[in-house]
């Protein structure tokens, strides 16, 4: 339960003075619906009103405060779209105050002819004359003192003025409770950070642009609070998983030996190392929580299989969880011959397992007659019970949240070892925000015999040459991916583009062309993929739905249209679909001209390297962290106050801090622990608090 002291912060905005339904609706469009949301909506800059020039010398585009006399009103002619003008002047010259669809009565009352007024707003030149549209302030000389010299600037939306936003924020600041300090006093002192309440107020009251810098004391403190909540929550969940002491899983190695003998290749050094780390974790009686990070094609699946075999050798069961039906099926198909070679019973459970078949599978699972289960989210369902689940492997885990991890862990009789695999080369800092202080094994070595991918950037204008090149590749038996771009934020439009491209390619290559996109049903997608794998189609036109992790080693050519519209990580993921076999692969990045600076830099990086980790680091540099992976779909946490690209050092500090806190006070029961509980609730990490004994 959220502590009472935080109630005012989680109340709806309409409870604040001066915020009515309309304003609330506007604010909601910015994602601001509760008091706390407004507090986290920090200014993006400041308006300085101290520039007080004469009218004649007021600079175009500047925010200026002018003292003028009102000369005459020039009402808008009826019907037209022309504005209402009020002509004003000082001794140096004239300026027009311009109003669009503003109530005449209001204008007349505010700006009576002959009166002196202090106006403040943005000066713009129009047809050689200075004007000011909708001044921010219109004051009589007596009220001049009420003009603020600096004001915070907030992100706004249509219909919401800066003034209304500022008033709303002021209202929210009124409700700031005095919260117990959760940060270590020594840390505050060392960093020169203010207390929480002071920090929130200061963050909303910048007096210069410098105060809106993310590393200023107020903002840094708030960012740190958010990062600490994130790290502490992850640490608590991890602690809870580890706390469930369990048995040591030691495989005798017989099943493994059989599978190794059946593999057509030897493990890479990185695979051997990762497996040794996993074995050591499973042997210890702490529950394993390990991230297996390996670039696309680095061979994570086989490592997972060998780990799962240990579980089976020790008499238990293992499950592998994939984010989509296609991936689950692909894993199942890959593992099947190997499982057969080892005499291990393997089953598949997805959303499409229904009726009798599902019942039988569940019964077999509960009876311990299935050793390895591959599946999708369907594994989370309540009636899925294992006889003895000891290891859960989660593939492409960034799409699953902490809750789901806990749910899966709950399906074991005892503690469940967790191996989380991700192909997304998440930079160290981002991995930390998503997984906390997890043990990490990296597959940083590609299976040998893979030729590097020849990556080229070609302007879209040379499309015909590319099509001709594709024709030559097809003639020599290649399989080709053709990825169509995201044109706009509309699945329908994107689909139309892909359909048009498929049709154009069919004109040239006939029935060899297939099309896959997000609108297809699961079974239809699978049928298209199966045709591509089997070679019944040899060009696969795709919207960006090509599944992460899909493995078609025969595919050696990838064309990406409008590559400039993709992020680096996405380009890298897409390109990873080729270069999986021994044949030389090619990736053509078609780009629309002219290229922007960032797009140019991205294409350069992707041409220069296939190293996913380097690409991820470059990506982090080129864009904000929040954007790197398309945070929302990646399942990485989104931060409101912290920006990983600039607060990376704070993140590392928060990680250490969280570790120390858990070591000293694992139940957050002491005084600082109690304050930290408030922090967790403040940042809505309620699930983590619930792992505590008296949470
Ligand atoms: P990912 O890490 O992207 O999940 P996969 O596990 O799908 O990669 O492996 C990609 C391909 O590499 C598969 O076809 C797999 O059989 C093959 N592979 C895995 N390990 C090796 C190895 N040590 N040597 C050669 N090929 C390997
Ligand atoms: Mg994979």
XYZ file of C-alpha atoms and ligand atoms in Angstrom:
723
model
C 0.000 0.000 0.000
C 1.193 3.441 -0.914
C 2.051 5.404 2.215
C -0.408 8.098 3.154
C 2.186 10.822 2.988
C 2.275 10.328 -0.790
C -1.483 10.514 -1.336
C -1.498 14.206 -2.331
C 1.017 13.460 -5.081
C -1.052 10.751 -6.662
C -4.320 12.658 -6.632
C -5.854 13.789 -9.895
C -4.915 17.201 -11.245
C -8.432 18.552 -11.146
C -8.040 18.618 -7.372
C -5.559 21.463 -7.815
C -6.792 25.017 -7.645
C -7.306 26.514 -11.064
C -7.220 23.277 -13.037
C -10.554 22.549 -14.596
C -11.658 19.805 -16.904
C -10.390 21.492 -20.054
C -6.916 22.161 -18.742
C -6.800 18.665 -17.305
C -7.672 17.250 -20.720
C -4.842 19.214 -22.324
C -2.421 18.094 -19.658
C -3.527 14.510 -20.106
C -2.424 14.718 -23.700
C 1.088 15.288 -22.392
C 0.718 12.241 -20.181
C 0.200 14.428 -17.127
C -2.737 13.236 -15.089
C -1.593 13.231 -11.495
C 0.129 15.773 -9.313
C 3.329 13.763 -9.378
C 3.347 13.823 -13.183
C 3.440 17.605 -13.104
C 6.288 17.561 -10.628
C 8.305 15.371 -12.987
C 7.482 17.600 -15.936
C 10.595 19.704 -15.643
C 11.199 22.937 -17.537
C 13.119 22.700 -20.764
C 14.526 26.201 -20.515
C 13.942 29.666 -19.174
C 12.440 32.819 -20.570
C 14.408 35.872 -19.615
C 12.298 39.036 -19.660
C 15.039 41.392 -18.629
C 15.654 42.632 -22.198
C 13.968 46.033 -22.286
C 14.826 47.747 -25.567
C 13.130 50.631 -27.319
C 10.621 49.461 -29.903
C 12.738 50.549 -32.842
C 15.733 48.473 -31.821
C 13.952 45.391 -30.435
C 15.629 42.415 -32.084
C 13.615 40.137 -34.360
C 12.826 36.902 -32.549
C 13.827 38.137 -29.095
C 11.755 37.993 -25.946
C 11.408 41.643 -25.021
C 9.650 43.714 -22.404
C 8.437 47.011 -23.839
C 6.742 50.043 -22.368
C 4.300 51.415 -24.927
C 1.336 53.722 -25.395
C -1.741 52.331 -27.071
C -2.487 54.287 -30.272
C -5.426 52.661 -32.013
C -7.377 49.441 -32.483
C -7.612 47.892 -35.916
C -10.272 45.211 -35.572
C -10.168 42.283 -37.938
C -12.452 42.618 -40.941
C -15.376 40.249 -40.417
C -15.237 36.768 -41.884
C -11.586 36.730 -42.906
C -8.712 35.068 -41.173
C -6.958 38.355 -40.519
C -6.069 39.137 -36.929
C -7.152 41.939 -34.662
C -4.331 44.481 -34.406
C -3.598 47.030 -31.746
C -1.109 49.659 -32.738
C 1.200 50.914 -29.996
C 4.390 52.952 -29.822
C 7.102 54.464 -27.724
C 9.273 57.438 -28.626
C 11.383 55.342 -30.966
C 8.710 53.717 -33.120
C 5.552 51.670 -33.565
C 4.708 48.070 -32.940
C 1.537 46.062 -33.654
C 0.111 43.763 -31.015
C -1.588 40.957 -32.885
C -4.462 38.778 -31.732
C -5.975 35.817 -33.496
C -9.486 34.802 -32.498
C -9.333 36.595 -29.194
C -12.359 38.090 -27.515
C -12.687 41.774 -28.573
C -14.006 42.830 -25.208
C -10.909 41.435 -23.548
C -8.613 43.295 -25.911
C -10.474 46.545 -25.441
C -10.352 46.231 -21.705
C -6.673 45.279 -21.516
C -5.433 47.827 -24.051
C -7.478 51.043 -23.891
C -6.403 53.690 -26.374
C -4.168 56.290 -24.754
C -3.064 54.054 -21.881
C 0.526 53.060 -21.102
C 1.166 49.327 -20.932
C 4.069 47.078 -20.209
C 4.039 44.198 -22.605
C 6.320 41.228 -22.710
C 6.580 38.602 -25.398
C 8.307 37.641 -28.584
C 9.080 40.382 -31.096
C 8.751 39.373 -34.731
C 9.141 41.339 -37.914
C 6.363 41.041 -40.450
C 6.570 42.926 -43.754
C 9.280 45.086 -42.279
C 7.332 46.070 -39.169
C 7.804 44.828 -35.633
C 4.869 43.017 -34.086
C 4.128 40.887 -31.080
C 1.493 38.141 -31.284
C -0.426 37.438 -28.119
C 1.912 39.099 -25.622
C 2.661 36.863 -22.651
C 2.072 39.779 -20.318
C 0.073 42.989 -20.588
C 0.416 45.029 -17.428
C -0.477 48.500 -16.306
C 2.465 50.532 -14.962
C 1.180 50.053 -11.392
C 1.358 46.281 -11.800
C 4.814 46.342 -13.390
C 6.430 44.752 -10.366
C 4.440 41.574 -10.890
C 6.325 40.835 -14.108
C 8.742 37.978 -13.475
C 12.207 38.557 -14.898
C 12.763 34.872 -15.571
C 10.249 32.130 -16.061
C 10.530 28.422 -16.663
C 9.573 27.102 -20.094
C 7.643 23.859 -20.256
C 6.859 21.372 -22.949
C 3.337 22.269 -24.074
C 0.639 21.051 -26.365
C -1.893 22.814 -28.571
C -4.399 24.738 -26.477
C -2.197 24.845 -23.424
C -0.348 28.083 -22.754
C 2.874 28.422 -20.844
C 1.062 30.513 -18.311
C -1.568 27.882 -17.574
C 1.147 25.244 -17.347
C 3.159 27.344 -14.931
C 0.127 27.926 -12.790
C -0.626 24.222 -12.762
C 2.923 23.412 -11.717
C 2.761 26.053 -8.995
C -0.386 24.376 -7.747
C 1.360 21.027 -7.716
C 4.344 22.443 -5.845
C 1.913 23.576 -3.193
C 1.224 19.976 -2.365
C 4.796 18.904 -1.798
C 4.885 16.788 1.323
C 7.974 16.796 3.524
C 9.341 13.344 2.880
C 11.891 11.588 5.027
C 15.370 11.758 3.501
C 16.271 8.464 1.816
C 19.679 9.466 0.580
C 22.792 8.996 2.626
C 23.663 12.384 4.228
C 27.305 11.842 3.343
C 26.342 11.460 -0.311
C 24.251 14.641 -0.256
C 27.123 16.511 1.278
C 29.695 15.164 -1.126
C 27.569 15.946 -4.185
C 26.283 19.241 -2.868
C 22.711 18.082 -3.462
C 19.683 19.648 -1.799
C 16.953 17.754 0.037
C 14.093 16.336 -2.018
C 11.591 19.109 -1.475
C 14.132 21.826 -2.155
C 15.311 19.964 -5.232
C 11.825 19.698 -6.727
C 11.158 23.377 -6.118
C 14.530 24.436 -7.478
C 14.143 22.271 -10.570
C 10.967 24.199 -11.372
C 12.477 27.587 -10.625
C 15.507 27.902 -12.882
C 16.964 31.371 -13.043
C 19.233 30.743 -15.988
C 19.592 28.175 -18.736
C 22.380 26.612 -16.694
C 19.818 25.638 -14.073
C 18.052 23.447 -16.595
C 21.201 21.429 -17.277
C 20.672 17.795 -16.301
C 23.789 17.767 -14.129
C 22.881 20.773 -11.987
C 22.459 19.873 -8.301
C 18.641 19.858 -8.161
C 18.157 17.850 -11.327
C 20.986 15.477 -10.614
C 19.499 14.698 -7.245
C 16.084 13.974 -8.693
C 17.604 11.839 -11.428
C 19.547 9.967 -8.805
C 16.381 9.357 -6.806
C 14.758 7.833 -9.844
C 17.774 5.688 -10.659
C 18.084 4.546 -7.076
C 14.428 3.519 -7.056
C 15.056 1.554 -10.234
C 18.183 -0.150 -8.953
C 16.777 -0.829 -5.527
C 13.629 -2.383 -6.977
C 15.644 -4.668 -9.211
C 17.963 -5.580 -6.360
C 15.029 -6.473 -4.128
C 13.516 -8.746 -6.730
C 16.846 -10.362 -7.345
C 17.379 -10.786 -3.629
C 14.044 -12.441 -3.264
C 14.869 -14.896 -6.009
C 18.269 -15.638 -4.571
C 16.974 -15.974 -1.061
C 15.095 -19.082 -1.984
C 17.995 -21.381 -1.262
C 17.833 -24.467 -3.295
C 19.525 -27.477 -4.500
C 22.658 -27.690 -6.462
C 22.033 -28.760 -10.025
C 24.886 -30.837 -11.330
C 24.481 -32.659 -14.593
C 26.330 -35.931 -15.084
C 27.051 -34.886 -18.634
C 25.705 -37.933 -20.461
C 22.924 -36.073 -22.308
C 25.212 -33.231 -23.124
C 27.753 -35.562 -24.579
C 25.134 -37.016 -26.907
C 24.022 -33.593 -28.105
C 27.573 -32.390 -28.593
C 28.207 -35.444 -30.709
C 25.134 -34.645 -32.803
C 26.124 -31.003 -33.398
C 27.764 -30.363 -36.750
C 30.160 -27.882 -35.171
C 32.366 -27.327 -32.162
C 31.435 -24.701 -29.585
C 33.171 -21.363 -29.807
C 35.428 -20.297 -26.966
C 32.796 -17.799 -25.874
C 30.128 -20.484 -25.785
C 32.374 -22.715 -23.680
C 33.073 -19.864 -21.277
C 29.425 -18.920 -20.952
C 28.459 -22.501 -20.326
C 31.083 -22.837 -17.597
C 29.674 -19.720 -15.904
C 26.167 -21.102 -16.122
C 27.275 -24.477 -14.762
C 28.935 -22.800 -11.806
C 25.747 -20.858 -11.027
C 23.576 -23.924 -11.280
C 25.922 -25.887 -9.057
C 25.761 -23.289 -6.331
C 22.688 -23.434 -4.158
C 21.821 -19.807 -4.851
C 19.243 -19.445 -7.582
C 20.887 -18.361 -10.804
C 20.000 -15.039 -12.365
C 22.206 -14.673 -15.393
C 21.999 -12.683 -18.565
C 23.390 -14.322 -21.667
C 24.114 -11.443 -23.948
C 25.116 -12.421 -27.432
C 24.897 -10.603 -30.666
C 22.602 -11.991 -33.345
C 23.997 -15.232 -34.679
C 26.413 -15.719 -31.812
C 24.829 -19.081 -30.962
C 22.873 -18.560 -27.772
C 20.358 -21.301 -28.458
C 22.806 -24.128 -28.207
C 24.233 -22.757 -24.976
C 20.720 -22.657 -23.561
C 20.057 -26.199 -24.683
C 23.195 -27.515 -23.016
C 22.257 -25.726 -19.815
C 18.769 -27.200 -19.979
C 20.260 -30.649 -20.367
C 22.045 -30.234 -17.037
C 18.673 -29.633 -15.465
C 17.294 -32.778 -17.048
C 20.330 -34.819 -16.080
C 19.745 -33.734 -12.506
C 16.210 -35.102 -12.734
C 14.357 -31.824 -13.285
C 12.639 -29.961 -16.089
C 13.538 -26.886 -18.070
C 11.473 -24.367 -19.970
C 12.393 -22.017 -22.766
C 10.260 -18.979 -23.249
C 10.166 -17.021 -26.492
C 8.346 -13.739 -27.137
C 6.457 -14.857 -30.236
C 4.846 -17.896 -31.715
C 7.243 -17.962 -34.663
C 10.286 -17.879 -32.429
C 8.925 -20.527 -30.115
C 8.261 -22.789 -33.082
C 11.661 -22.114 -34.511
C 13.340 -22.992 -31.225
C 11.237 -26.109 -31.058
C 12.235 -27.129 -34.571
C 15.907 -26.446 -33.869
C 15.932 -28.333 -30.600
C 13.873 -31.291 -31.766
C 16.522 -33.337 -33.595
C 19.016 -32.622 -30.833
C 16.559 -33.617 -28.136
C 15.854 -36.794 -30.047
C 19.554 -37.522 -30.297
C 19.768 -37.264 -26.531
C 16.555 -39.139 -25.866
C 15.048 -36.101 -24.141
C 11.306 -35.440 -24.284
C 10.542 -32.052 -25.786
C 7.177 -30.320 -26.129
C 5.808 -27.058 -27.477
C 3.148 -24.979 -25.767
C 1.821 -21.777 -27.319
C -1.366 -19.787 -27.436
C -2.466 -22.021 -30.239
C -2.189 -25.232 -28.260
C -5.840 -25.916 -27.561
C -8.297 -28.491 -26.401
C -7.324 -32.116 -26.010
C -3.752 -31.679 -27.231
C -3.160 -28.959 -24.679
C -4.697 -31.018 -21.904
C -2.496 -33.962 -22.712
C 0.600 -31.822 -22.823
C -0.208 -30.212 -19.481
C -0.841 -33.604 -17.897
C 2.461 -34.915 -19.224
C 4.225 -31.801 -17.969
C 2.752 -32.131 -14.497
C 3.625 -35.827 -14.436
C 7.216 -35.142 -15.340
C 6.907 -36.891 -18.679
C 8.117 -33.836 -20.537
C 11.717 -32.779 -19.926
C 11.964 -29.644 -21.980
C 9.117 -27.288 -22.707
C 9.386 -24.567 -25.322
C 6.668 -21.964 -25.417
C 5.363 -18.425 -25.456
C 3.504 -16.322 -22.895
C 1.116 -19.266 -22.766
C 3.553 -20.751 -20.236
C 2.469 -18.141 -17.705
C -1.088 -19.406 -17.562
C -2.194 -20.606 -14.184
C -2.937 -24.198 -15.166
C 0.551 -24.756 -16.546
C 2.218 -26.766 -13.789
C 5.561 -28.466 -13.836
C 6.532 -31.600 -11.970
C 9.875 -30.043 -11.155
C 10.942 -26.912 -12.996
C 14.557 -26.106 -12.200
C 15.676 -23.899 -15.076
C 13.840 -21.288 -17.076
C 15.461 -19.821 -20.162
C 13.946 -16.599 -21.397
C 14.817 -15.599 -24.927
C 14.746 -11.981 -26.073
C 13.822 -11.142 -22.545
C 13.627 -7.411 -22.967
C 10.019 -7.880 -23.937
C 9.190 -9.438 -20.597
C 8.920 -7.520 -17.389
C 10.020 -8.197 -13.861
C 6.539 -9.439 -12.939
C 6.633 -12.087 -15.583
C 10.034 -13.233 -14.452
C 8.656 -13.607 -10.947
C 5.624 -15.469 -12.227
C 7.769 -17.987 -14.009
C 9.998 -18.400 -10.981
C 6.864 -19.189 -9.013
C 6.234 -22.258 -11.125
C 9.073 -24.241 -9.557
C 8.688 -26.403 -6.486
C 11.832 -24.771 -5.212
C 13.932 -21.967 -6.609
C 14.151 -21.729 -10.368
C 17.412 -20.901 -12.070
C 16.942 -18.159 -14.639
C 18.906 -17.703 -17.791
C 17.904 -14.644 -19.708
C 19.070 -14.392 -23.295
C 19.150 -11.197 -25.224
C 20.324 -10.564 -28.739
C 19.946 -6.852 -28.350
C 23.396 -5.520 -27.706
C 22.350 -3.368 -24.836
C 25.095 -1.082 -23.626
C 26.260 -1.819 -20.131
C 24.415 1.155 -18.684
C 21.094 0.255 -20.233
C 21.426 -3.382 -19.239
C 21.830 -2.182 -15.696
C 18.562 -0.282 -15.770
C 16.694 -3.244 -17.190
C 18.153 -6.066 -15.181
C 19.931 -4.460 -12.300
C 23.066 -5.991 -11.032
C 22.666 -9.263 -12.858
C 25.461 -11.650 -13.660
C 26.314 -11.391 -17.309
C 27.864 -13.831 -19.746
C 28.737 -12.462 -23.113
C 29.077 -14.342 -26.364
C 31.544 -11.945 -27.874
C 32.855 -14.265 -30.516
C 31.036 -15.341 -33.642
C 31.036 -18.956 -34.725
C 33.970 -19.411 -37.045
C 33.630 -19.743 -40.770
C 31.304 -16.768 -41.055
C 32.321 -14.357 -43.734
C 31.873 -10.704 -42.826
C 28.804 -9.040 -44.295
C 29.548 -6.703 -47.160
C 27.492 -3.649 -46.217
C 26.962 -0.839 -48.695
C 24.978 2.352 -48.725
C 23.333 3.104 -52.064
C 21.054 6.040 -52.897
C 17.447 5.086 -53.554
C 17.845 6.579 -57.024
C 19.940 3.557 -57.962
C 17.146 1.122 -57.139
C 17.241 -0.432 -60.597
C 20.863 -1.437 -60.223
C 20.038 -3.006 -56.898
C 17.181 -4.978 -58.426
C 19.536 -6.182 -61.138
C 22.045 -7.225 -58.466
C 19.343 -9.113 -56.622
C 18.546 -10.886 -59.883
C 22.158 -12.036 -60.191
C 22.174 -13.227 -56.585
C 18.964 -15.192 -57.140
C 20.438 -16.790 -60.225
C 23.221 -18.180 -58.090
C 20.733 -19.568 -55.579
C 20.644 -16.828 -52.913
C 17.742 -16.111 -50.618
C 16.945 -12.395 -50.214
C 15.275 -10.275 -47.528
C 13.819 -7.000 -48.739
C 12.828 -4.760 -45.855
C 10.415 -1.908 -46.446
C 10.638 1.257 -44.458
C 8.516 2.836 -41.847
C 7.122 5.734 -43.783
C 4.829 7.162 -41.210
C 3.173 6.190 -38.043
C 0.547 4.160 -39.761
C 0.625 0.417 -40.195
C -1.734 0.720 -43.147
C 0.530 3.079 -45.051
C 3.605 0.999 -44.296
C 1.811 -2.076 -45.468
C 0.792 -0.363 -48.695
C 4.429 0.475 -49.359
C 5.498 -3.116 -48.786
C 2.709 -4.395 -51.018
C 3.698 -2.004 -53.767
C 7.313 -3.113 -53.532
C 6.322 -6.781 -53.595
C 4.189 -6.158 -56.671
C 7.023 -4.326 -58.425
C 9.439 -7.133 -57.642
C 6.918 -9.713 -58.841
C 6.896 -7.941 -62.193
C 10.556 -8.805 -62.410
C 10.910 -12.061 -60.489
C 7.410 -13.535 -60.611
C 6.359 -16.096 -58.035
C 9.716 -16.052 -56.294
C 8.511 -13.040 -54.286
C 6.727 -13.430 -50.955
C 5.405 -10.826 -48.528
C 5.258 -10.876 -44.749
C 3.818 -8.154 -42.543
C 2.265 -7.524 -39.186
C -1.326 -7.853 -40.381
C -0.905 -11.519 -41.236
C -2.210 -14.028 -38.731
C 0.277 -16.209 -36.918
C -0.326 -19.244 -39.104
C -0.072 -17.170 -42.280
C 3.210 -15.680 -41.160
C 4.541 -19.103 -40.408
C 3.498 -20.405 -43.806
C 5.357 -17.562 -45.527
C 8.450 -18.134 -43.371
C 8.295 -21.852 -44.099
C 8.117 -21.142 -47.851
C 11.166 -18.919 -47.507
C 13.124 -21.492 -45.522
C 12.212 -24.209 -48.006
C 13.078 -22.030 -50.985
C 9.598 -21.995 -52.460
C 9.988 -18.263 -52.370
C 13.401 -16.689 -52.574
C 12.710 -12.988 -52.011
C 10.918 -12.133 -48.824
C 9.543 -8.608 -48.771
C 8.912 -7.614 -45.186
C 7.770 -4.702 -43.149
C 9.876 -4.523 -40.031
C 8.131 -7.555 -38.599
C 10.976 -9.870 -39.526
C 11.171 -11.562 -36.202
C 14.144 -10.916 -34.038
C 16.024 -14.176 -33.901
C 14.604 -15.818 -37.014
C 17.282 -18.039 -38.448
C 17.446 -18.760 -42.166
C 21.113 -19.521 -42.806
C 20.539 -19.692 -46.570
C 19.595 -16.012 -46.672
C 22.607 -14.043 -47.867
C 21.238 -10.786 -49.216
C 19.381 -8.097 -47.353
C 18.073 -4.929 -48.904
C 16.841 -2.256 -46.509
C 14.870 0.528 -48.127
C 15.093 4.005 -46.662
C 17.688 2.756 -44.267
C 18.100 6.328 -43.029
C 14.778 6.007 -41.222
C 15.905 3.166 -39.022
C 17.786 3.445 -35.787
C 21.225 1.902 -35.497
C 20.129 -0.922 -33.254
C 17.318 -1.740 -35.641
C 19.620 -1.753 -38.653
C 21.986 -4.011 -36.818
C 19.204 -6.381 -35.826
C 17.872 -6.485 -39.354
C 21.256 -7.068 -40.892
C 21.802 -9.872 -38.419
C 19.259 -11.919 -40.387
C 21.959 -12.513 -42.994
C 25.522 -13.650 -42.553
C 24.393 -16.675 -40.587
C 25.836 -19.323 -42.848
C 29.231 -19.837 -44.397
C 28.347 -18.065 -47.644
C 29.328 -14.457 -48.103
C 26.464 -12.097 -47.395
C 25.585 -8.649 -48.623
C 23.520 -5.903 -47.050
C 22.365 -2.988 -49.196
C 21.262 0.111 -47.353
C 19.120 2.103 -49.745
C 18.798 5.686 -48.625
C 16.726 8.662 -49.658
C 18.692 11.842 -50.325
C 19.609 14.212 -48.958
C 20.876 12.502 -45.834
C 20.737 14.345 -42.539
C 23.844 14.485 -40.408
C 22.732 11.871 -37.891
C 21.475 9.504 -40.567
C 24.786 9.824 -42.365
C 26.643 9.032 -39.138
C 24.429 6.007 -38.503
C 24.959 4.557 -41.950
C 28.688 5.078 -41.564
C 28.787 3.177 -38.286
C 26.747 0.304 -39.642
C 28.995 0.028 -42.698
C 32.113 0.059 -40.607
C 31.348 -2.559 -38.026
C 29.308 -5.634 -37.207
C 30.193 -5.429 -33.559
C 26.837 -5.085 -31.839
C 28.326 -3.675 -28.686
C 30.181 -0.971 -30.508
C 27.065 -0.166 -32.495
C 25.039 0.114 -29.325
C 27.542 2.485 -27.764
C 27.589 4.649 -30.884
C 23.824 4.631 -30.869
C 23.760 5.855 -27.321
C 26.022 8.714 -28.371
C 23.977 9.635 -31.426
C 20.650 9.637 -29.680
C 19.234 9.939 -26.222
C 19.155 6.750 -24.238
C 15.398 6.682 -24.148
C 15.289 6.369 -27.874
C 18.009 3.823 -28.339
C 15.936 0.727 -28.448
C 12.564 2.269 -28.889
C 12.144 2.038 -25.172
C 8.505 1.214 -25.113
C 8.649 -1.848 -27.284
C 11.934 -2.978 -25.848
C 10.495 -3.122 -22.347
C 13.438 -1.159 -20.990
C 12.371 1.174 -18.241
C 11.543 4.688 -19.236
C 12.853 7.357 -16.965
C 11.123 10.650 -16.371
C 13.961 12.495 -14.706
C 17.093 10.580 -15.510
C 18.739 10.492 -18.906
C 21.055 7.535 -19.140
C 23.191 9.229 -21.750
C 24.176 11.938 -19.263
C 23.463 10.296 -15.923
C 25.385 7.099 -16.568
C 27.749 7.766 -13.671
C 24.834 8.291 -11.339
C 23.427 4.963 -12.450
C 26.595 3.160 -11.430
C 26.489 4.957 -8.080
C 22.853 3.983 -7.588
C 23.712 0.381 -8.342
C 26.409 0.363 -5.654
C 24.163 2.222 -3.264
C 21.362 -0.325 -3.777
C 23.759 -3.189 -3.221
C 24.954 -1.680 0.034
C 21.447 -0.957 1.237
C 20.344 -4.544 0.632
C 23.405 -5.879 2.383
C 22.793 -3.756 5.479
C 19.035 -3.761 5.662
C 17.533 -6.345 3.325
C 13.971 -5.811 4.542
C 14.207 -2.007 4.486
C 13.133 -2.079 8.089
C 15.462 0.511 9.621
C 14.898 4.244 9.536
C 16.585 4.839 6.192
C 14.948 1.668 4.916
C 11.537 3.095 5.742
C 12.396 6.255 3.849
C 13.551 4.152 0.924
C 10.187 2.433 0.867
C 8.649 5.857 0.359
C 11.089 6.412 -2.487
C 10.040 3.149 -4.128
C 6.391 4.126 -3.930
C 7.150 7.613 -5.148
C 8.556 6.100 -8.337
C 5.824 3.487 -8.461
C 7.993 0.471 -7.861
C 5.196 -0.996 -5.762
C 5.837 -4.549 -6.923
C 9.320 -4.422 -5.445
C 8.076 -3.260 -2.061
C 5.699 -6.182 -2.020
C 8.649 -8.576 -1.992
C 9.448 -7.258 1.491
C 8.201 -9.027 4.572
C 6.042 -6.227 5.869
C 5.628 -4.462 2.565
P 21.427 -16.358 -31.679
O 22.505 -16.075 -30.696
O 21.181 -15.208 -32.605
O 20.183 -16.888 -31.048
P 21.515 -18.946 -32.812
O 21.578 -19.673 -31.551
O 20.223 -18.893 -33.539
O 22.020 -17.467 -32.609
O 22.657 -19.477 -33.753
C 22.825 -18.989 -35.061
C 23.321 -20.067 -35.975
O 24.657 -20.419 -35.628
C 22.521 -21.342 -35.868
O 22.305 -21.825 -37.165
C 23.413 -22.272 -35.059
O 23.208 -23.624 -35.385
C 24.789 -21.828 -35.470
N 25.828 -22.042 -34.475
C 25.709 -21.953 -33.132
N 26.879 -22.191 -32.521
C 27.775 -22.441 -33.503
C 29.185 -22.803 -33.519
N 29.860 -22.897 -32.394
N 29.757 -22.983 -34.713
C 29.061 -22.871 -35.870
N 27.747 -22.558 -35.927
C 27.110 -22.360 -34.755
Mg 18.160 -16.664 -30.892
